[in-house]
Coordinates of C-alpha atoms in Angstrom, one line a residue:
X1 CA 6.6 6.2 11.0
X2 CA 6.0 4.4 7.2
X3 CA 5.1 6.3 5.3
X4 CA 3.9 5.4 1.1
X5 CA 6.1 7.5 -1.6
X6 CA 3.9 6.5 -4.5
X7 CA 1.5 4.2 -5.8
X8 CA 2.4 0.8 -5.7
X9 CA 3.0 -1.4 -8.7
X10 CA -0.1 -3.9 -9.6
X11 CA 0.3 -7.6 -11.1
X12 CA -2.2 -7.8 -13.7
X13 CA -1.6 -10.4 -16.8
X14 CA -1.8 -7.1 -19.6
X15 CA -4.1 -8.2 -22.5
X16 CA -2.0 -6.3 -25.0
X17 CA 1.5 -7.0 -25.0
X18 CA 1.6 -9.6 -21.8
X19 CA 3.4 -7.8 -19.7
X20 CA 2.0 -8.1 -16.0
X21 CA 3.6 -4.7 -14.4
X22 CA 0.6 -2.0 -14.3
X23 CA 0.6 2.1 -12.8
X24 CA -2.5 3.5 -11.4
X25 CA -3.0 6.7 -12.8
X26 CA -4.6 8.7 -10.8
X27 CA -7.8 8.4 -12.9
X28 CA -11.3 7.9 -12.5
X29 CA -14.6 7.4 -15.2
X30 CA -17.6 6.9 -14.2
X31 CA -20.7 6.1 -16.6
X32 CA -24.5 6.2 -16.1
X33 CA -27.3 4.3 -16.3
X34 CA -29.9 6.0 -15.3
X35 CA -30.0 5.4 -11.9
X36 CA -27.6 3.3 -11.6
X37 CA -23.4 4.6 -11.5
X38 CA -20.9 2.5 -12.4
X39 CA -16.7 3.7 -11.5
X40 CA -14.1 2.4 -12.9
X41 CA -10.1 3.2 -11.0
X42 CA -8.2 3.5 -14.8
X43 CA -4.7 2.2 -14.4
X44 CA -2.0 1.8 -17.6
X45 CA 0.5 -1.1 -18.4
X46 CA 4.7 -0.3 -17.6
X47 CA 5.5 -1.4 -21.0
X48 CA 2.7 -0.7 -23.9
X49 CA 0.8 2.0 -22.0
X50 CA -2.9 0.0 -21.9
X51 CA -5.5 0.6 -19.8
X52 CA -7.5 -1.3 -18.0
X53 CA -10.4 -0.9 -15.9
X54 CA -10.3 -1.2 -12.4
X55 CA -14.4 -2.6 -11.4
X56 CA -15.0 0.2 -7.8
X57 CA -19.1 0.6 -8.0
X58 CA -21.0 -1.8 -10.5
X59 CA -24.6 -0.6 -11.0
X60 CA -24.8 1.4 -7.8
X61 CA -28.0 3.4 -6.7
X62 CA -27.3 7.3 -7.4
X63 CA -28.9 7.7 -3.7
X64 CA -26.6 4.6 -1.8
X65 CA -23.9 6.7 -2.4
X66 CA -22.3 9.4 -0.7
X67 CA -22.2 12.4 -1.7
X68 CA -18.9 13.4 -0.4
X69 CA -17.5 10.0 -2.7
X70 CA -19.3 11.0 -5.0
X71 CA -17.7 14.3 -5.6
X72 CA -14.2 12.7 -5.0
X73 CA -15.0 10.2 -7.8
X74 CA -15.5 12.6 -10.1
X75 CA -12.6 14.9 -9.3
X76 CA -10.4 12.4 -9.7
X77 CA -9.4 12.0 -5.6
X78 CA -5.8 10.8 -5.9
X79 CA -6.8 10.0 -2.1
X80 CA -9.8 8.3 -3.0
X81 CA -6.9 6.2 -5.6
X82 CA -5.2 5.4 -2.1
X83 CA -8.1 4.3 -0.2
X84 CA -8.9 1.4 -3.5
X85 CA -5.8 0.2 -3.9
X86 CA -5.4 -0.9 -0.2
X87 CA -8.9 -2.2 -0.5
X88 CA -9.2 -5.8 -0.3
X89 CA -12.2 -6.1 -1.9
X90 CA -11.8 -4.3 -4.6
X91 CA -8.9 -6.2 -5.1
X92 CA -9.8 -10.0 -5.3
X93 CA -12.6 -8.7 -7.3
X94 CA -10.1 -7.7 -10.4
X95 CA -7.8 -10.4 -9.1
X96 CA -4.9 -8.2 -9.0
X97 CA -1.8 -8.2 -6.2
X98 CA 0.6 -5.2 -5.2
X99 CA 4.0 -4.9 -5.0
X100 CA 5.2 -2.0 -2.2
X101 CA 9.1 -1.9 -3.0
X102 CA 9.7 1.1 -3.1
X103 CA 6.4 2.6 -2.6
X104 CA 7.8 3.5 1.1
X105 CA 10.1 5.3 3.5
X106 CA 10.4 5.2 7.3
X107 CA 10.6 8.2 9.1
X108 CA 12.7 8.5 12.4
X109 CA 12.8 11.2 13.5
X110 CA 16.6 12.2 13.0
X111 CA 19.6 9.8 13.8
X112 CA 20.8 11.1 16.7
X113 CA 19.0 7.7 18.4
X114 CA 21.3 5.9 17.2
X115 CA 23.8 5.6 19.5
X116 CA 22.1 5.0 23.0
X117 CA 22.6 1.4 24.7
X118 CA 19.4 0.6 24.8
X119 CA 16.1 1.5 22.0
X120 CA 12.2 1.4 22.4
X121 CA 10.9 2.0 19.3
X122 CA 7.5 2.4 18.2
X123 CA 6.8 1.8 14.5
X124 CA 3.5 3.5 13.4
X125 CA 2.6 2.4 9.8
X126 CA 0.8 5.7 8.0
X127 CA -0.8 3.5 5.6
X128 CA -1.0 -0.3 5.2
X129 CA 2.0 -1.5 3.6
X130 CA 3.1 -4.9 3.9
X131 CA 6.8 -5.1 4.6
X132 CA 9.1 -7.0 6.2
X133 CA 10.0 -6.2 10.3
X134 CA 13.4 -6.9 9.5
X135 CA 14.1 -4.7 6.8
X136 CA 12.4 -2.2 8.7
X137 CA 14.6 -2.1 11.7
X138 CA 17.5 -3.0 9.6
X139 CA 17.2 0.7 7.8
X140 CA 15.7 2.6 10.6
X141 CA 18.8 1.7 12.6
X142 CA 21.4 2.2 10.2
X143 CA 22.4 -1.7 10.2
X144 CA 22.2 -4.8 7.3
X145 CA 19.8 -7.7 7.2
X146 CA 22.1 -9.6 7.9
X147 CA 23.0 -7.4 11.6
X148 CA 19.4 -7.5 12.6
X149 CA 19.3 -11.2 12.0
X150 CA 22.0 -11.2 14.2
X151 CA 20.5 -9.6 16.9
X152 CA 17.3 -11.1 17.3
X153 CA 18.8 -14.8 17.5
X154 CA 21.2 -13.6 19.6
X155 CA 17.9 -11.3 21.9
X156 CA 19.1 -8.9 21.0
X157 CA 16.2 -7.7 19.6
X158 CA 13.0 -8.5 20.8
X159 CA 9.3 -7.6 20.1
X160 CA 5.6 -9.0 21.3
X161 CA 5.6 -9.6 17.8
X162 CA 6.7 -12.1 15.0
X163 CA 9.6 -10.4 13.3
X164 CA 10.5 -13.0 11.2
X165 CA 6.9 -12.1 9.0
X166 CA 5.2 -9.1 6.7
X167 CA 3.8 -7.1 8.7
X168 CA 1.1 -4.3 7.7
X169 CA 0.1 -3.0 11.4
X170 CA 2.2 -0.8 14.2
X171 CA 4.7 -2.6 16.3
X172 CA 6.8 -1.9 19.2
X173 CA 10.3 -3.9 19.6
X174 CA 13.7 -3.0 22.2
X175 CA 17.1 -3.5 20.8
X176 CA 20.2 -4.1 22.8
X177 CA 23.2 -3.1 21.8

């Protein structure tokens, strides 16, 4: 299973120092205008610490927001932060790209399976973390990426899914040694 270990890095230019990397603070700011609400996710520049607000809600009627979501905004729920950072609409609206390097780990359930002749593996993503399958297979099977590429070209690594591009959805593969 592929699991996130921390929030991804956010790529956006800092107006204070010009740096291009931010990290999520895990906090929200909610502002009310009579019956309309606005909500932002606060992110911090990794260089100067300047705070930027990423728009989550823009002048939305209070009654149209589910009470549980409003409560999660007010309590700075980290699960909601993770959900919003994976929402393509929020990322597009705020012109933000994500960097997942070092923000995930692969749980293989132990190393006792590595000595088998044929491995049938099903990879499940706990969150939409885009990674290259070749990198996952290399890490999960204790191989180098070059070795995985060689097995792929020799036909000893097969999958119904294309393994040369980034994936964020479940897939299966068979490895023959």
